[in-house]
C-alpha cells in the first residue's frame, strides 16, 4: 500500500532497528544479525539513486529472503531520480524505502543529499512525495535535528511538518546536529551534543508520526527506556554492530516478548551453511566474518576468536576449517 493508505499501527512493529552504516551493513552483516534477532528491522548501506539507476543493480540490491524485514536506504535529492530508483528497487521486495537526510560526509554534501537536505525541507517534501507515488511499500525519512547554525527547535518541527504533509508517516531522528564544515563524519557521530528531550517533544507535537530515536544508545536497557518514555522506536548503530549479542541477542524476548533469546554458539553454527555457500560461489571468508568479530564480546575466548579470524580470514583458501579454529578458542576458554 502507498503511504497515504497505510495504517500507522502497522509501523508499530518497527520498534527496534539496526542503523544503515556505510561499509558495515552489507548483506553478509544483515544475514548475521538476522540469526540473532528475527524481529529487528535491518537496513542496507546507503545506495545513491544514480547508482541504482545506472549501476550494477543486482550487486547493489540483491539480498536473501531470510533477511526480512529489511529496508533499503537511498541517497539523493532529485525527485525524478529518486522516484525512478524506487520503481527499480520495488522489484527486489524491500519492506521499506528510506531517504537519507542525515549523513554528514563530504561525499554526500557534494552530491546535495544526506544531512545537507535539512536546509531544503521543501525539496525533501517534493522528493518523498515522488517516492511515495512510486513505492509499493512505506517510504520513511532518517534525519538530524538540524545542521550548522540552524536552531533545532525551529528547524526540526518545520521539517517534520513538511514531510508529514507530503505523506511520510515514519521518521528516524538522529538526536544530534550535523556540522557540515569542520567535523569529520566520525566526529559528527560523537561531538555534537545529543538532544533526546527535543525528539521527545517532537513526538508530543506530532503524535500521528511514528518517531524512532537514534544516536548514542549503547544498550538494550537504554533503548527500552526510550520506548517507555513514549517513543515508537529506537535505532541503534555502532553498539549493535560491535556488541551484537548484547543488543540483538535478548531483543526478541525483551522488546517483542517472543523467543528465549539467541545464544552466541548457536548463531556461529547457524552461519556455517551461509558461509559455505558464499565460499562455494567464489566469495572469501573475511567478507562474512569481518562482521562477526564482536559475536563473543565480553566472553572468555573473544580475543582468540577475533585474532584467528582477523589474521587468517583474508588469506587465500581460508574456509570453515579456520572458522572452526576460531570457535575452538572460545570453547577452550569456556572449558
Short mmCIF file of C-alpha atoms in Angstrom, two decimals:
data_model
loop_
_atom_site.label_atom_id
_atom_site.label_comp_id
_atom_site.label_asym_id
_atom_site.label_seq_id
_atom_site.Cartn_x
_atom_site.Cartn_y
_atom_site.Cartn_z
CA UNK A 1 0.00 0.00 0.00
CA UNK A 2 1.07 3.58 -0.60
CA UNK A 3 1.95 5.68 2.45
CA UNK A 4 -1.28 7.60 2.34
CA UNK A 5 -3.33 4.46 2.88
CA UNK A 6 -1.08 2.79 5.43
CA UNK A 7 -2.40 2.37 8.95
CA UNK A 8 0.17 3.84 11.32
CA UNK A 9 -0.35 0.85 13.62
CA UNK A 10 1.36 -1.34 11.00
CA UNK A 11 4.56 0.60 11.67
CA UNK A 12 4.44 -0.10 15.40
CA UNK A 13 6.21 -3.38 14.70
CA UNK A 14 9.31 -1.38 13.71
CA UNK A 15 10.29 -0.92 17.34
CA UNK A 16 13.99 -1.72 17.15
CA UNK A 17 16.23 -1.34 14.10
CA UNK A 18 19.90 -1.53 13.21
CA UNK A 19 21.11 1.68 11.58
CA UNK A 20 22.31 1.84 7.98
CA UNK A 21 26.11 2.09 8.13
CA UNK A 22 28.31 2.51 5.07
CA UNK A 23 30.84 -0.32 4.69
CA UNK A 24 29.21 -2.22 7.55
CA UNK A 25 25.57 -3.20 6.99
CA UNK A 26 26.02 -5.16 3.78
CA UNK A 27 24.05 -8.34 3.08
CA UNK A 28 26.54 -10.54 4.97
CA UNK A 29 26.20 -8.37 8.06
CA UNK A 30 22.42 -8.42 7.78
CA UNK A 31 22.33 -12.20 7.45
CA UNK A 32 24.48 -12.46 10.58
CA UNK A 33 22.24 -10.07 12.51
CA UNK A 34 19.18 -11.99 11.38
CA UNK A 35 20.48 -15.13 13.08
CA UNK A 36 20.48 -13.15 16.34
CA UNK A 37 17.12 -11.38 16.07
CA UNK A 38 14.19 -12.44 13.96
CA UNK A 39 12.27 -9.21 14.54
CA UNK A 40 14.69 -6.27 14.38
CA UNK A 41 14.40 -4.15 11.22
CA UNK A 42 17.67 -4.24 9.28
CA UNK A 43 18.84 -1.53 6.88
CA UNK A 44 21.10 -1.63 3.86
CA UNK A 45 24.03 0.65 3.47
CA UNK A 46 23.01 3.89 1.78
CA UNK A 47 22.85 3.49 -2.00
CA UNK A 48 22.54 6.59 -4.17
CA UNK A 49 19.66 6.91 -6.60
CA UNK A 50 22.01 7.37 -9.60
CA UNK A 51 23.87 4.18 -8.63
CA UNK A 52 20.60 2.22 -8.60
CA UNK A 53 19.58 3.66 -11.97
CA UNK A 54 22.91 3.34 -13.77
CA UNK A 55 24.95 0.85 -11.73
CA UNK A 56 25.08 -2.94 -11.29
CA UNK A 57 21.61 -3.37 -9.85
CA UNK A 58 21.85 -6.99 -8.81
CA UNK A 59 25.10 -6.43 -6.94
CA UNK A 60 23.71 -3.36 -5.20
CA UNK A 61 20.19 -4.57 -4.41
CA UNK A 62 20.24 -8.36 -4.07
CA UNK A 63 19.51 -9.79 -0.65
CA UNK A 64 18.33 -13.07 0.81
CA UNK A 65 14.65 -13.56 1.65
CA UNK A 66 15.89 -14.67 5.08
CA UNK A 67 16.87 -11.06 5.83
CA UNK A 68 13.28 -9.79 6.09
CA UNK A 69 12.28 -7.38 7.46
CA UNK A 70 14.86 -5.31 5.59
CA UNK A 71 14.82 -1.68 4.46
CA UNK A 72 16.64 -0.01 1.59
CA UNK A 73 18.19 3.37 2.31
CA UNK A 74 18.54 5.66 -0.70
CA UNK A 75 20.58 8.85 -1.03
CA UNK A 76 19.57 11.60 -3.41
CA UNK A 77 17.71 14.87 -3.79
CA UNK A 78 16.30 14.96 -7.33
CA UNK A 79 12.66 13.86 -7.27
CA UNK A 80 12.68 12.19 -10.67
CA UNK A 81 15.82 10.20 -9.93
CA UNK A 82 14.54 9.11 -6.54
CA UNK A 83 11.20 8.00 -7.97
CA UNK A 84 12.94 6.01 -10.71
CA UNK A 85 15.27 4.39 -8.18
CA UNK A 86 12.25 3.41 -6.07
CA UNK A 87 10.49 1.90 -9.08
CA UNK A 88 13.58 -0.16 -9.87
CA UNK A 89 14.10 -1.28 -6.28
CA UNK A 90 10.44 -2.29 -5.96
CA UNK A 91 11.20 -5.49 -7.86
CA UNK A 92 13.55 -6.60 -5.07
CA UNK A 93 10.82 -6.69 -2.41
CA UNK A 94 12.21 -4.50 0.35
CA UNK A 95 9.91 -3.90 3.32
CA UNK A 96 10.64 -0.16 3.46
CA UNK A 97 12.47 2.50 1.49
CA UNK A 98 14.22 5.21 3.49
CA UNK A 99 15.52 8.60 2.34
CA UNK A 100 18.81 9.64 3.92
CA UNK A 101 18.66 13.19 5.27
CA UNK A 102 21.24 12.68 7.98
CA UNK A 103 24.64 11.60 6.61
CA UNK A 104 27.21 14.42 7.03
CA UNK A 105 30.08 13.16 4.85
CA UNK A 106 31.77 15.38 2.26
CA UNK A 107 30.68 13.00 -0.48
CA UNK A 108 27.00 13.39 0.25
CA UNK A 109 27.31 17.16 0.62
CA UNK A 110 28.87 17.48 -2.81
CA UNK A 111 26.01 15.40 -4.21
CA UNK A 112 23.41 17.53 -2.39
CA UNK A 113 21.96 14.75 -0.30
CA UNK A 114 22.26 13.49 3.24
CA UNK A 115 22.26 15.97 6.12
CA UNK A 116 22.53 19.00 3.84
CA UNK A 117 18.89 18.34 2.90
CA UNK A 118 17.88 19.67 6.32
CA UNK A 119 18.44 23.09 4.72
CA UNK A 120 15.87 22.47 1.97
CA UNK A 121 12.72 20.97 3.52
CA UNK A 122 10.57 21.90 0.51
CA UNK A 123 12.87 19.94 -1.77
CA UNK A 124 12.69 16.96 0.60
CA UNK A 125 8.89 17.17 0.70
CA UNK A 126 8.74 17.05 -3.10
CA UNK A 127 11.21 14.17 -3.17
CA UNK A 128 9.35 12.00 -0.67
CA UNK A 129 6.03 12.72 -2.39
CA UNK A 130 7.53 11.41 -5.64
CA UNK A 131 8.98 8.39 -3.88
CA UNK A 132 5.67 7.58 -2.20
CA UNK A 133 3.87 7.76 -5.53
CA UNK A 134 6.34 5.23 -6.96
CA UNK A 135 6.71 2.90 -3.96
CA UNK A 136 4.69 -0.22 -3.18
CA UNK A 137 5.96 -0.06 0.43
CA UNK A 138 6.32 2.58 3.10
CA UNK A 139 8.70 5.48 2.47
CA UNK A 140 10.43 6.82 5.57
CA UNK A 141 12.99 9.53 6.35
CA UNK A 142 16.10 9.49 8.54
CA UNK A 143 17.23 12.97 9.56
CA UNK A 144 19.25 15.03 12.02
CA UNK A 145 17.82 17.65 14.37
CA UNK A 146 19.49 20.33 12.25
CA UNK A 147 22.78 21.33 10.68
CA UNK A 148 25.41 24.00 11.31
CA UNK A 149 23.91 27.14 12.88
CA UNK A 150 20.29 26.11 12.48
CA UNK A 151 18.10 26.27 15.59
CA UNK A 152 16.78 22.71 16.01
CA UNK A 153 13.77 23.93 17.98
CA UNK A 154 12.69 25.83 14.86
CA UNK A 155 14.08 23.71 12.05
CA UNK A 156 13.09 20.22 13.15
CA UNK A 157 9.34 20.78 13.67
CA UNK A 158 9.13 22.63 10.36
CA UNK A 159 10.97 19.80 8.60
CA UNK A 160 8.71 17.15 10.16
CA UNK A 161 5.58 19.10 9.32
CA UNK A 162 6.55 19.39 5.66
CA UNK A 163 7.43 15.73 5.16
CA UNK A 164 4.34 14.63 7.09
CA UNK A 165 2.18 16.75 4.83
CA UNK A 166 3.91 15.09 1.86
CA UNK A 167 2.80 11.66 3.11
CA UNK A 168 5.59 10.40 5.37
CA UNK A 169 4.34 8.55 8.44
CA UNK A 170 7.55 7.23 9.98
CA UNK A 171 10.73 9.18 10.79
CA UNK A 172 14.03 8.23 12.42
CA UNK A 173 15.70 11.19 14.12
CA UNK A 174 19.41 11.18 14.93
CA UNK A 175 19.32 13.38 18.01
CA UNK A 176 22.41 15.43 17.09
CA UNK A 177 23.11 18.32 14.79
CA UNK A 178 25.43 17.69 11.88
CA UNK A 179 28.23 20.18 11.35
CA UNK A 180 28.89 20.15 7.62
CA UNK A 181 32.10 22.16 7.92
CA UNK A 182 34.86 21.43 10.39
CA UNK A 183 33.85 17.99 11.65
CA UNK A 184 34.55 14.61 10.09
CA UNK A 185 31.76 12.03 9.76
CA UNK A 186 33.22 10.24 12.80
CA UNK A 187 33.26 13.47 14.82
CA UNK A 188 29.70 14.17 13.75
CA UNK A 189 28.67 10.92 15.43
CA UNK A 190 30.29 11.88 18.71
CA UNK A 191 30.94 15.61 19.23
CA UNK A 192 27.64 17.45 18.65
CA UNK A 193 25.65 17.07 21.88
CA UNK A 194 22.68 14.74 21.96
CA UNK A 195 19.27 16.31 22.49
CA UNK A 196 16.93 13.49 23.40
CA UNK A 197 14.36 15.84 25.02
CA UNK A 198 13.85 17.58 21.66
CA UNK A 199 12.99 14.28 20.00
CA UNK A 200 10.51 13.53 22.77
CA UNK A 201 8.94 16.95 22.28
CA UNK A 202 8.57 16.18 18.59
CA UNK A 203 6.65 13.01 19.46
CA UNK A 204 4.32 15.07 21.64
CA UNK A 205 3.89 17.66 18.89
CA UNK A 206 3.42 15.07 16.13
CA UNK A 207 1.51 12.19 17.75
CA UNK A 208 0.44 10.94 14.31
CA UNK A 209 4.06 10.27 13.32
CA UNK A 210 5.88 7.06 14.23
CA UNK A 211 9.13 8.50 15.61
CA UNK A 212 12.27 6.48 16.29
CA UNK A 213 15.31 7.90 18.03
CA UNK A 214 18.92 7.30 17.01
CA UNK A 215 22.29 8.39 18.36
CA UNK A 216 24.39 7.42 21.36
CA UNK A 217 22.25 4.49 22.52
CA UNK A 218 24.63 1.82 23.76
CA UNK A 219 22.45 -0.84 25.40
CA UNK A 220 19.11 -2.56 25.12
CA UNK A 221 18.16 -1.15 28.52
CA UNK A 222 18.70 2.37 27.17
CA UNK A 223 16.53 1.51 24.18
CA UNK A 224 13.78 0.19 26.42
CA UNK A 225 13.92 3.38 28.47
CA UNK A 226 13.37 5.45 25.33
CA UNK A 227 10.36 3.31 24.40
CA UNK A 228 8.97 3.53 27.94
CA UNK A 229 9.27 7.33 27.73
CA UNK A 230 6.87 7.38 24.77
CA UNK A 231 8.87 7.00 21.58
CA UNK A 232 7.72 4.48 18.98
CA UNK A 233 11.08 3.03 18.05
CA UNK A 234 14.82 3.02 18.64
CA UNK A 235 17.57 2.69 16.03
CA UNK A 236 20.98 1.51 17.22
CA UNK A 237 24.12 1.65 15.09
CA UNK A 238 27.65 1.01 16.29
CA UNK A 239 26.69 -0.75 19.53
CA UNK A 240 24.56 -3.26 17.62
CA UNK A 241 27.47 -3.91 15.27
CA UNK A 242 30.22 -4.10 17.89
CA UNK A 243 28.24 -5.93 20.60
CA UNK A 244 25.52 -7.74 18.65
CA UNK A 245 24.67 -10.31 21.32
CA UNK A 246 24.22 -7.63 23.99
CA UNK A 247 21.86 -5.58 21.81
CA UNK A 248 20.13 -8.02 19.48
CA UNK A 249 20.56 -11.24 21.48
CA UNK A 250 17.79 -10.57 24.03
CA UNK A 251 15.80 -8.18 21.82
CA UNK A 252 13.12 -10.55 20.54
CA UNK A 253 12.30 -11.62 24.10
CA UNK A 254 12.59 -8.24 25.82
CA UNK A 255 11.12 -5.99 23.12
CA UNK A 256 8.55 -8.24 21.46
CA UNK A 257 8.02 -10.91 24.13
CA UNK A 258 8.96 -13.70 21.74
CA UNK A 259 11.52 -16.48 21.95
CA UNK A 260 14.12 -17.34 24.56
CA UNK A 261 16.91 -15.14 23.20
CA UNK A 262 19.77 -16.08 20.91
CA UNK A 263 22.91 -17.89 22.07
CA UNK A 264 26.28 -16.98 20.56
CA UNK A 265 27.48 -20.52 19.77
CA UNK A 266 24.15 -21.32 18.11
CA UNK A 267 24.48 -18.18 15.99
CA UNK A 268 28.01 -19.20 14.97
CA UNK A 269 26.76 -22.65 13.95
CA UNK A 270 23.77 -21.18 12.09
CA UNK A 271 26.13 -19.10 9.96
CA UNK A 272 28.12 -22.10 8.71
CA UNK A 273 25.79 -23.07 5.82
CA UNK A 274 25.66 -19.46 4.68
CA UNK A 275 29.45 -19.17 4.80
CA UNK A 276 29.86 -22.48 2.94
CA UNK A 277 27.51 -21.31 0.20
CA UNK A 278 29.32 -17.97 -0.04
CA UNK A 279 32.67 -19.73 -0.41
CA UNK A 280 31.25 -22.17 -2.96
CA UNK A 281 30.23 -19.24 -5.14
CA UNK A 282 33.70 -17.69 -5.12
CA UNK A 283 33.39 -15.49 -2.05
CA UNK A 284 36.06 -15.04 0.60
CA UNK A 285 35.74 -15.89 4.27
CA UNK A 286 36.60 -12.44 5.59
CA UNK A 287 33.74 -10.86 3.63
CA UNK A 288 31.40 -12.53 6.10
CA UNK A 289 33.47 -12.93 9.26
CA UNK A 290 34.63 -9.31 9.42
CA UNK A 291 31.10 -8.54 10.61
CA UNK A 292 31.20 -11.29 13.23
CA UNK A 293 34.24 -10.25 15.26
CA UNK A 294 32.04 -8.96 18.09
CA UNK A 295 29.92 -12.11 18.38
CA UNK A 296 31.56 -13.20 21.64
CA UNK A 297 32.15 -9.70 23.02
CA UNK A 298 32.68 -9.80 26.78
CA UNK A 299 33.10 -13.59 26.91
CA UNK A 300 36.13 -15.74 27.54
CA UNK A 301 37.89 -16.57 24.30
CA UNK A 302 36.61 -13.48 22.49
CA UNK A 303 40.12 -12.21 21.91
CA UNK A 304 41.22 -15.52 20.39
CA UNK A 305 38.11 -15.60 18.17
CA UNK A 306 38.93 -12.14 16.87
CA UNK A 307 42.63 -12.89 16.46
CA UNK A 308 42.18 -16.07 14.46
CA UNK A 309 39.63 -14.51 12.12
CA UNK A 310 41.41 -11.17 11.76
CA UNK A 311 44.76 -12.79 10.96
CA UNK A 312 43.56 -15.68 8.85
CA UNK A 313 40.26 -14.99 7.12
CA UNK A 314 41.83 -12.79 4.42
CA UNK A 315 44.28 -15.49 3.34
CA UNK A 316 43.78 -17.42 0.14
CA UNK A 317 41.90 -20.64 0.79
CA UNK A 318 40.61 -19.64 4.22
CA UNK A 319 37.41 -21.51 4.90
CA UNK A 320 35.34 -23.30 7.52
CA UNK A 321 38.39 -25.05 8.95
CA UNK A 322 39.76 -21.67 10.04
CA UNK A 323 36.31 -20.66 11.29
CA UNK A 324 36.24 -23.79 13.47
CA UNK A 325 39.70 -22.94 14.81
CA UNK A 326 38.34 -19.55 15.88
CA UNK A 327 35.39 -21.25 17.57
CA UNK A 328 37.79 -23.58 19.36
CA UNK A 329 39.37 -20.55 21.04
CA UNK A 330 36.03 -19.78 22.68
CA UNK A 331 35.40 -23.44 23.51
CA UNK A 332 38.79 -23.65 25.18
CA UNK A 333 38.10 -20.61 27.34
CA UNK A 334 34.69 -21.97 28.36
CA UNK A 335 36.08 -25.36 29.39
#
